[in-house]
CSV table of C-alpha atoms in Angstrom, one decimal:
chain,number,residue,atom,x,y,z
A,1,MET,CA,-14.0,-6.9,0.0
A,2,SER,CA,-15.0,-8.2,3.4
A,3,SER,CA,-16.1,-11.7,2.5
A,4,ALA,CA,-15.7,-14.4,-0.1
A,5,GLY,CA,-17.8,-14.0,-3.3
A,6,GLU,CA,-18.0,-10.2,-3.3
A,7,ILE,CA,-15.2,-9.6,-5.8
A,8,ASP,CA,-16.4,-12.4,-8.0
A,9,ASN,CA,-19.8,-10.7,-8.3
A,10,LEU,CA,-18.1,-7.3,-9.0
A,11,SER,CA,-15.8,-8.9,-11.5
A,12,SER,CA,-18.7,-10.4,-13.4
A,13,ILE,CA,-20.4,-7.0,-13.6
A,14,ILE,CA,-17.3,-5.0,-14.7
A,15,GLN,CA,-15.2,-7.6,-16.5
A,16,PRO,CA,-12.0,-5.7,-16.0
A,17,ASP,CA,-9.4,-5.0,-18.7
A,18,ILE,CA,-6.8,-4.3,-16.0
A,19,ALA,CA,-7.1,-6.1,-12.6
A,20,ILE,CA,-4.7,-5.0,-9.8
A,21,ILE,CA,-4.0,-6.6,-6.5
A,22,THR,CA,-1.9,-4.3,-4.4
A,23,ASN,CA,-1.6,-6.4,-1.2
A,24,VAL,CA,-2.9,-9.3,0.8
A,25,GLU,CA,-2.8,-8.8,4.5
A,26,ALA,CA,-4.5,-9.7,7.8
A,27,VAL,CA,-7.6,-7.5,7.4
A,28,HIS,CA,-11.2,-8.7,7.7
A,29,LEU,CA,-9.9,-11.9,9.3
A,30,GLU,CA,-13.1,-11.9,11.3
A,31,PHE,CA,-14.8,-13.3,8.2
A,32,PHE,CA,-12.1,-15.6,7.0
A,33,ASN,CA,-10.2,-18.7,8.3
A,34,SER,CA,-6.8,-17.6,7.1
A,35,ILE,CA,-4.9,-14.9,5.1
A,36,SER,CA,-4.5,-17.4,2.2
A,37,ASP,CA,-8.4,-17.5,2.1
A,38,ILE,CA,-8.3,-13.7,1.8
A,39,ALA,CA,-5.8,-14.1,-1.1
A,40,ALA,CA,-8.1,-16.5,-2.8
A,41,ALA,CA,-11.0,-14.1,-2.4
A,42,LYS,CA,-9.1,-11.2,-3.8
A,43,SER,CA,-8.1,-13.5,-6.8
A,44,GLU,CA,-11.8,-13.6,-7.7
A,45,ILE,CA,-11.1,-10.4,-9.6
A,46,PHE,CA,-9.5,-12.5,-12.3
A,47,ASN,CA,-12.5,-14.8,-12.7
A,48,HIS,CA,-14.2,-12.5,-15.2
A,49,SER,CA,-11.3,-10.4,-16.4
A,50,ASN,CA,-10.6,-9.8,-20.1
A,51,LYS,CA,-8.4,-12.7,-21.2
A,52,SER,CA,-6.5,-10.4,-23.4
A,53,GLY,CA,-6.1,-7.9,-20.6
A,54,TRP,CA,-3.7,-7.4,-17.7
A,55,ALA,CA,-3.3,-8.7,-14.2
A,56,ILE,CA,-1.0,-6.6,-12.0
A,57,ILE,CA,0.3,-8.2,-8.8
A,58,ASN,CA,2.6,-7.3,-5.9
A,59,ARG,CA,5.8,-9.4,-6.3
A,60,ASP,CA,6.9,-8.6,-2.7
A,61,ASN,CA,3.7,-10.0,-1.1
A,62,GLU,CA,3.9,-13.3,0.6
A,63,TYR,CA,1.0,-14.6,-1.4
A,64,PHE,CA,2.4,-13.6,-4.8
A,65,ASP,CA,2.6,-17.2,-6.0
A,66,LEU,CA,-1.0,-17.9,-5.1
A,67,LEU,CA,-2.2,-14.7,-6.9
A,68,TYR,CA,-0.1,-15.5,-9.9
A,69,HIS,CA,-1.5,-19.0,-10.1
A,70,HIS,CA,-5.1,-17.8,-10.0
A,71,ALA,CA,-4.4,-15.2,-12.8
A,72,ASN,CA,-2.6,-17.8,-14.9
A,73,LYS,CA,-5.4,-20.3,-14.3
A,74,GLN,CA,-7.9,-17.8,-15.8
A,75,ASN,CA,-5.7,-17.6,-18.9
A,76,ILE,CA,-5.1,-13.9,-18.6
A,77,LYS,CA,-2.6,-13.1,-21.4
A,78,ASN,CA,-0.5,-10.4,-19.6
A,79,ILE,CA,0.6,-10.9,-16.0
A,80,LEU,CA,2.8,-8.0,-14.7
A,81,HIS,CA,4.3,-7.8,-11.2
A,82,PHE,CA,5.8,-4.9,-9.3
A,83,GLY,CA,7.7,-4.3,-6.1
A,84,GLU,CA,11.2,-4.0,-4.6
A,85,ASN,CA,12.0,-7.6,-5.6
A,86,ALA,CA,14.9,-7.6,-8.2
A,87,ASN,CA,12.8,-9.8,-10.5
A,88,SER,CA,9.9,-7.5,-10.6
A,89,ASN,CA,8.8,-6.3,-14.0
A,90,ASN,CA,8.4,-2.8,-12.6
A,91,ARG,CA,10.7,-2.1,-9.7
A,92,LEU,CA,11.1,0.4,-6.8
A,93,VAL,CA,14.8,1.0,-6.5
A,94,ASN,CA,14.9,3.7,-3.8
A,95,TYR,CA,12.6,5.9,-1.6
A,96,GLN,CA,13.6,8.8,0.6
A,97,ILE,CA,12.3,12.2,1.8
A,98,ILE,CA,14.4,15.2,0.7
A,99,ASP,CA,13.5,18.8,1.4
A,100,GLY,CA,9.9,17.9,2.4
A,101,LEU,CA,9.2,15.8,-0.7
A,102,SER,CA,9.2,12.1,-1.4
A,103,VAL,CA,11.9,11.2,-4.0
A,104,ILE,CA,11.2,7.9,-5.8
A,105,ASN,CA,13.6,6.1,-8.1
A,106,CYS,CA,12.0,3.3,-10.1
A,107,TYR,CA,12.0,1.3,-13.3
A,108,ILE,CA,8.8,1.1,-15.4
A,109,ASN,CA,8.9,-1.2,-18.5
A,110,GLY,CA,12.8,-1.1,-18.4
A,111,GLN,CA,12.9,2.7,-18.3
A,112,GLN,CA,14.3,4.5,-15.2
A,113,TYR,CA,12.3,7.4,-13.7
A,114,HIS,CA,12.9,9.8,-10.9
A,115,ILE,CA,9.7,11.2,-9.2
A,116,LYS,CA,9.1,13.9,-6.6
A,117,THR,CA,5.8,14.0,-4.9
A,118,ARG,CA,4.0,15.1,-1.7
A,119,LEU,CA,2.8,11.6,-1.2
A,120,PHE,CA,4.7,10.2,1.8
A,121,GLY,CA,5.6,6.7,2.7
A,122,LYS,CA,7.1,3.7,0.9
A,123,TYR,CA,3.6,2.3,0.6
A,124,GLN,CA,2.7,5.4,-1.4
A,125,ALA,CA,5.8,4.8,-3.6
A,126,MET,CA,4.3,1.3,-4.3
A,127,ASN,CA,0.9,2.9,-5.2
A,128,ILE,CA,2.7,5.2,-7.6
A,129,LEU,CA,4.6,2.2,-9.1
A,130,VAL,CA,1.2,0.6,-9.8
A,131,ALA,CA,-0.3,3.9,-11.3
A,132,LEU,CA,2.6,4.3,-13.6
A,133,SER,CA,2.4,0.7,-14.6
A,134,VAL,CA,-1.1,1.4,-15.8
A,135,VAL,CA,0.0,4.5,-17.6
A,136,SER,CA,2.6,2.4,-19.4
A,137,ILE,CA,0.1,-0.3,-20.3
A,138,LEU,CA,-2.3,2.3,-21.8
A,139,ASP,CA,0.6,4.0,-23.6
A,140,LEU,CA,-0.2,7.3,-22.1
A,141,ASP,CA,2.1,10.2,-21.5
A,142,MET,CA,4.5,9.1,-18.8
A,143,GLN,CA,6.1,12.5,-18.3
A,144,GLN,CA,2.7,14.1,-17.9
A,145,ALA,CA,1.7,11.5,-15.3
A,146,ILE,CA,4.9,12.2,-13.4
A,147,SER,CA,4.2,15.9,-13.5
A,148,ASN,CA,0.7,15.3,-12.2
A,149,LEU,CA,2.1,13.3,-9.3
A,150,SER,CA,4.4,16.2,-8.3
A,151,ASN,CA,1.2,18.4,-7.7
A,152,PHE,CA,-1.0,15.6,-6.3
A,153,GLU,CA,-2.5,16.2,-2.9
A,154,VAL,CA,-3.3,13.2,-0.7
A,155,ILE,CA,-6.8,13.0,0.6
A,156,THR,CA,-7.7,13.4,4.3
A,157,GLY,CA,-7.1,10.3,6.4
A,158,ARG,CA,-4.7,8.8,3.9
A,159,GLY,CA,-1.4,10.3,5.1
A,160,LYS,CA,-2.3,14.0,4.6
A,161,THR,CA,0.3,16.2,6.4
A,162,SER,CA,-0.3,19.6,8.0
A,163,GLN,CA,2.1,22.1,9.5
A,164,VAL,CA,1.1,24.0,12.7
A,165,LYS,CA,2.9,26.3,15.1
A,166,ILE,CA,2.3,26.2,18.9
A,167,GLU,CA,4.2,28.4,21.2
A,168,GLY,CA,6.8,29.0,18.5
A,169,LYS,CA,7.3,25.3,17.9
A,170,LYS,CA,6.7,23.8,14.4
A,171,ILE,CA,4.7,20.6,14.5
A,172,THR,CA,4.0,18.3,11.5
A,173,ILE,CA,0.7,16.3,11.9
A,174,ILE,CA,0.3,13.2,9.7
A,175,ASP,CA,-3.4,12.2,9.4
A,176,ASP,CA,-3.4,8.5,8.5
A,177,SER,CA,-6.6,7.8,10.3
A,178,TYR,CA,-8.9,6.4,7.6
A,179,ASN,CA,-8.6,2.7,8.4
A,180,ALA,CA,-6.0,0.3,9.7
A,181,GLY,CA,-4.9,-3.3,9.7
A,182,PRO,CA,-1.6,-4.7,11.1
A,183,LYS,CA,0.4,-4.2,7.9
A,184,SER,CA,-0.9,-0.6,7.2
A,185,MET,CA,-0.4,0.3,10.9
A,186,ARG,CA,3.3,-0.9,10.8
A,187,ALA,CA,3.8,0.9,7.5
A,188,SER,CA,2.5,4.2,9.0
A,189,LEU,CA,4.7,3.8,12.0
A,190,GLU,CA,7.8,3.0,9.9
A,191,ASN,CA,7.1,6.0,7.7
A,192,LEU,CA,8.1,8.1,10.8
A,193,GLN,CA,11.7,7.1,10.2
A,194,PHE,CA,11.9,9.3,7.1
A,195,TYR,CA,11.0,12.4,9.1
A,196,GLU,CA,13.6,14.5,11.0
A,197,ALA,CA,12.0,15.7,14.2
A,198,GLN,CA,13.0,16.4,17.8
A,199,ARG,CA,10.2,14.1,19.0
A,200,LYS,CA,7.9,11.7,17.2
A,201,ILE,CA,4.5,10.9,18.8
A,202,ALA,CA,2.2,8.1,17.7
A,203,ILE,CA,-1.5,8.4,18.4
A,204,ILE,CA,-3.1,5.1,17.6
A,205,SER,CA,-6.4,3.4,18.1
A,206,ASP,CA,-7.9,-0.1,17.9
A,207,MET,CA,-7.7,-2.2,14.7
A,208,LEU,CA,-11.0,-3.9,14.1
A,209,GLU,CA,-12.3,-7.1,12.3
A,210,LEU,CA,-9.2,-9.1,13.1
A,211,GLY,CA,-10.9,-12.2,14.5
A,212,PRO,CA,-9.8,-14.4,17.5
A,213,GLU,CA,-6.1,-13.3,17.3
A,214,GLU,CA,-6.9,-9.6,17.5
A,215,ILE,CA,-5.0,-9.1,20.8
A,216,LYS,CA,-1.8,-10.7,19.3
A,217,PHE,CA,-2.0,-8.5,16.2
A,218,HIS,CA,-2.0,-5.5,18.5
A,219,GLN,CA,0.8,-6.8,20.6
A,220,ASP,CA,2.9,-7.5,17.5
A,221,LEU,CA,3.0,-3.7,16.8
A,222,ALA,CA,5.2,-3.2,19.8
A,223,PRO,CA,8.6,-3.4,17.9
A,224,SER,CA,7.5,-0.9,15.3
A,225,ILE,CA,6.2,1.5,17.9
A,226,ILE,CA,9.4,1.2,20.0
A,227,LYS,CA,11.6,1.6,16.9
A,228,ASN,CA,9.9,4.6,15.3
A,229,ALA,CA,8.1,6.6,18.1
A,230,ASP,CA,9.4,8.4,21.1
A,231,TYR,CA,6.0,8.6,22.7
A,232,VAL,CA,2.7,6.8,22.2
A,233,ILE,CA,-0.9,7.6,23.0
A,234,THR,CA,-3.4,4.8,22.7
A,235,PHE,CA,-7.2,4.8,22.3
A,236,GLY,CA,-9.3,1.7,22.8
A,237,THR,CA,-9.0,-1.4,25.0
A,238,LEU,CA,-7.2,-3.5,22.4
A,239,MET,CA,-4.5,-1.0,21.7
A,240,GLN,CA,-4.0,-0.3,25.4
C-alpha cells in the first residue's frame, strides 16, 4: 500500500477471513499527510472482511486504538491483538539469541511456547507471534508449526545471515537490504545488540518516500547508530 484506496480495492476482491495489520509507521509519507492517515488507509482491509472472521492487530503500535476502532466499526466478530503489552491476547514474553539461534518465549491463546529459530530480531519474533496466532485460529498443529520455524530460512534481503572468513577472521554479514523506513531501520540497528562481536559495522543507505521531513527522519537514526554500531558507512546524500 502506497496510497489511500488501494487496500479497500484489494479487500473488496479478496474479502479476507483473517485480516492482519502488523505495524503502522512512517513509510510512504510522500503520499500521505500524516501517519494517522496511513493507519486509516491500512484499516481499509477491514472494509470488506468476513464479519465472522478475524482482525489481528499489533497492541504495541501507537495507532492500536485507531485500528481497533476501524475493525470494530466494521462489526468484525473476532478482534485479536498481539505484542509485548501485558494486555495482549497473544504476548511476546522474552527474546534472546543463544548459540546462534533466536530463542522466543511467548503465550498463544493462553498457552506458553518456547521457540528456536534462525530468524533474527525482535521484529521477527513479532512476525512469528502473528503466524502462530493464525495457526491457533485455524486450529492447526502448533507443534508442527514450531518445528517448521526451527528449520525456516529467511529470504535474501530480509535479515539473511552469512558467515565468511577473511584473513582468518570470522565475519557475520546480515543482509537486511530489501527496503527501509525509520522504524525498520532502527529495528535492524537495534538487532545488533543481540550479537557478540569484536566490532559491529552498519552499512546503510537512503530511506525513500518519506516526504518533506525526510532529512529529520534520517537524523533521528543517530541515537540508534551510536548505541548499536562501532562504525558506520553511509550511501546516499540523505544518509550522509
